[in-house]
Amino acid sequence: MAPMSTPTRRPTWRGDVSGSPASRRVNRSGDVTSSVTMDPAGHPEKLPRPVCGIDSEAVYGSILQESPQEGCSPAGSPSPKNVTVAREKNAARQFLWLTQESVMMKADASSLPLPLAAVLAPFADSADCTSLPLSDVGAEEPLRCPRCRCYVNPHFRWSLRNAQKFECNMCGHNLDVPETFLEEMELNGQTADEDHHPELVFGSVDFTAEGFSDDRPTGSSVPLVCFAIETSAAAVASGFTPAVLDALEQAFDVEELPLERPVCFLTYDDEEVTFYAPTRSGRFRSVAMTDLDEPFLPLHMNQMLLDLADTEGQAMVLDMICNLRQVLCTGDSSSSATRTSGASSPSFCLEEESPASERRSSGRAALRLAVEALSGGAGGDVLLFQASSTWSASPKASASASPRKAPALPADASPKALPREELAADNFLEETRLACIRGGVAISCVTAPALPEHVDAAQLHWLPFRTGGDTLHLPSFSSASATLLTCQVGHWLKKMQASAYRCVVKLRCSKGLQCRDLVAPWPAAASSEDRSAFELPRISPDTSVAFILRPDYDAESDEDYRKERRYPCVQAAILYTNTKGERLLRTHTSSMGIATSVRQVFQHINIAPLMTVLLKQAATLALDQSSVAKPTLPGDFLLEFCLQVLSTYRRKCVDWASSSKALVIGRRLLLLPIYVLVARKLLYSVSSMEDKEQAEETLQRLLRMPIHSAMAALYPRVYPLPAPVHDGADLPRSSPAMEEQVSRGPSAAYLITNGLGIWYHQTGAGTPEGESDLRANAVKLAERIREELQPSPAWAPLVELSRLPDSLATPQAAGDESPSKGRPRFGSQSPSKGRTPGSGGRTPSACTSDSISWPEKVLLSTLFVEDEGVTEMSYAQWVEFLFEQVGLMLPPA
């Protein structure tokens, strides 16, 4: 076994990653074990609320420093040195975070409403990041247990029966150790060496997988990118095609490119698909495919590629975009592109608009050819830009499709939110998905349909979210939409550069644990009965999934675990290809302690991954509301869970009674009430959107959102302006998410963000120069917020929050009879019609009425979450309501 190839691939953990159960024991006399009370009759600002930052380092690094306690872990009290080593043995929280730090193996724990789950974000640091150590195993396979098939990890130990064997921490099996492995271990005195064997030191590690991986690509070893652009008459006339070309030109006409990979271009209109290939003379040759029923690639993939990794390739890409703009948008055929075709076809020109059925076949052919072109190599991304429902199912197919099955909820309080077991309304979608899985191709789609057309949201998002891609829906395309398109495309390109491709994911549990379910937009592998494995063409840094786990209460008692000095453990193994074409295997391993009582279980709850799992399950329920006769509403599901947890804690962990109307709760669950309240408001806001495509898109993003993004969405931050925005400056201290803090606060303006969007509100009129400075400061602070939220699912737009109920301006003039329902995008002067403001802030328009519309009231209720809104009660009222409901659930004294 060779040493690490590059010394730069050393772990650079930021902050405390807290992995070992031994380092997380709790002192009974400390504050962590004590219960607290929440008094709704007190001042609202005294109620608990999140105080940490919104960046990933603040969310994953803010842990409690706790002293050891007996009975919580099988290991003895560690020394400070052992504590540091033990924390490195577990994967960092941004990669793998469990909802419980300790699990109770007794049968009494089966009635607890607390779900045991693991939130996995395997590439939170990007697939090309060198922060993880690399173990170069050459042509061999990494050492693994022959019984349970888990890979070697820091929790392996020497067998007490045979000093030449390892004991597997997952199943207890004694496995043979190769001679070379033993020799290298003997050089270090039988201890782990992070240079030769980092897999025995760190909980997260990469292995080289070129030797034992049998799925090598036959073509290019580097993931590619294909831009498929619709150039029909409708797309050009609406301005969508020119805006797409402008967005790509702005993305690539920079010194530091967001994407450094080979790319290719194809266009499609009502009758044909056109491919473009560079020539030796610096010109471009176009080849048209007119056979849309049985399309085939007229050129080899290598002939169409332009490499962005070098300066010459970047210049050729920009020339290609300019040529496409000249030929496709102006109809000028005297460009540097020469045209050839295998069949008789007229010269290239803009055609009359064709019926939707004809355009549909053209779009399907373009998508099929793009996937086929990239499947021959290491996979990659297809960016489909379309102005019509070109690859959606036909109306007849949609009408005859089988209904979707909703997730079945068990009787207990930790529901099993299954992903939708959908049948594709058209075989084309399912066949394309399977082709993408085999070829490692992810599809991302930007749609800007014309007003008369209707696009089914389920069909629109079916392929992108099941291949690891993204979607952006832009109805009523306008200049404001073009700005959002440019920013979103740039964000996507950065995600592609940091993504992993041709991914195979498997979660393994130690003896005594079972995987019960997978919560993700895509289904589990057909061969995985416990839903612990799946394949995905692409996993981006902002993608996370949740595995629902279940202890096997009949296996062994907690006394057996303490006697053998073992503790439960989970390991995620991901086989993937990075953007450099290297085939690697990444493992994340985390362990848990053994809790001996219900009180200790509640003392070791991790609220951040717990709420992320609940939000994903609620989003799954919201996506399946139309498929069952009596659906369980997401808000009811969250309320039932909150009541079950609070009543169980009050009944089993509190031996005293409060004399006042106060809610008794544990410190680890202190933020559960506010998080559940905000989740209910957020899901109602999404479900009430008039634009169902936008609602579907937002729910799908929630379903694969990482933990730090979910925490930002579950409590908006209010930042005063002006704020320091120089290099190295921290974000200003946020105010409580109450309308009074904004409308009557001391600052001249405020920024409100929940990660899905950023809103600007100015409290009063000022001088033009002062207002201009405030807006410039808001733009810079918004950019800082986007940087702090990375990795993020989408680019957060900055929009105007012009009116609040406490700061309404004078009524509108009598001549204005039809006020708009939205608000303007930040800095916009003209309103945009026909768009409902949502949590994503698509294209709002100016509010000219003295009253606020219902959609705006719903949005304000989502932002100022502690106030009483149109969808839910206030924070104080919510705490009082929970206290009354918990009292009804408790047995009489």
XYZ file of C-alpha atoms in Angstrom, residues 5 25 68 79 89 105 122 129 151 204 245 257 265 300 312 367 544 596 615 649 707 751 757 761 807 836 842 873:
28
model
C 0.057 10.873 -3.022
C -21.059 12.599 28.080
C -17.839 13.115 31.294
C -7.989 11.926 28.952
C -12.597 9.338 14.599
C -31.255 -0.433 23.194
C -21.292 13.286 1.376
C -11.732 19.441 -2.198
C -14.715 -0.634 5.229
C -13.962 10.698 6.702
C -26.899 33.266 -24.645
C -14.187 30.549 -14.681
C -23.615 23.050 -27.683
C -18.607 11.917 -32.511
C -7.964 28.936 -26.207
C -32.748 15.585 -24.768
C -28.364 15.802 1.522
C -29.371 3.742 29.913
C -38.874 19.142 7.294
C -40.593 14.387 28.097
C -28.858 21.020 7.454
C -32.368 42.924 5.286
C -34.644 34.753 -0.627
C -37.085 47.166 3.676
C -45.886 51.366 8.056
C -47.529 35.963 -6.947
C -39.485 35.394 -8.130
C -50.581 32.258 15.920
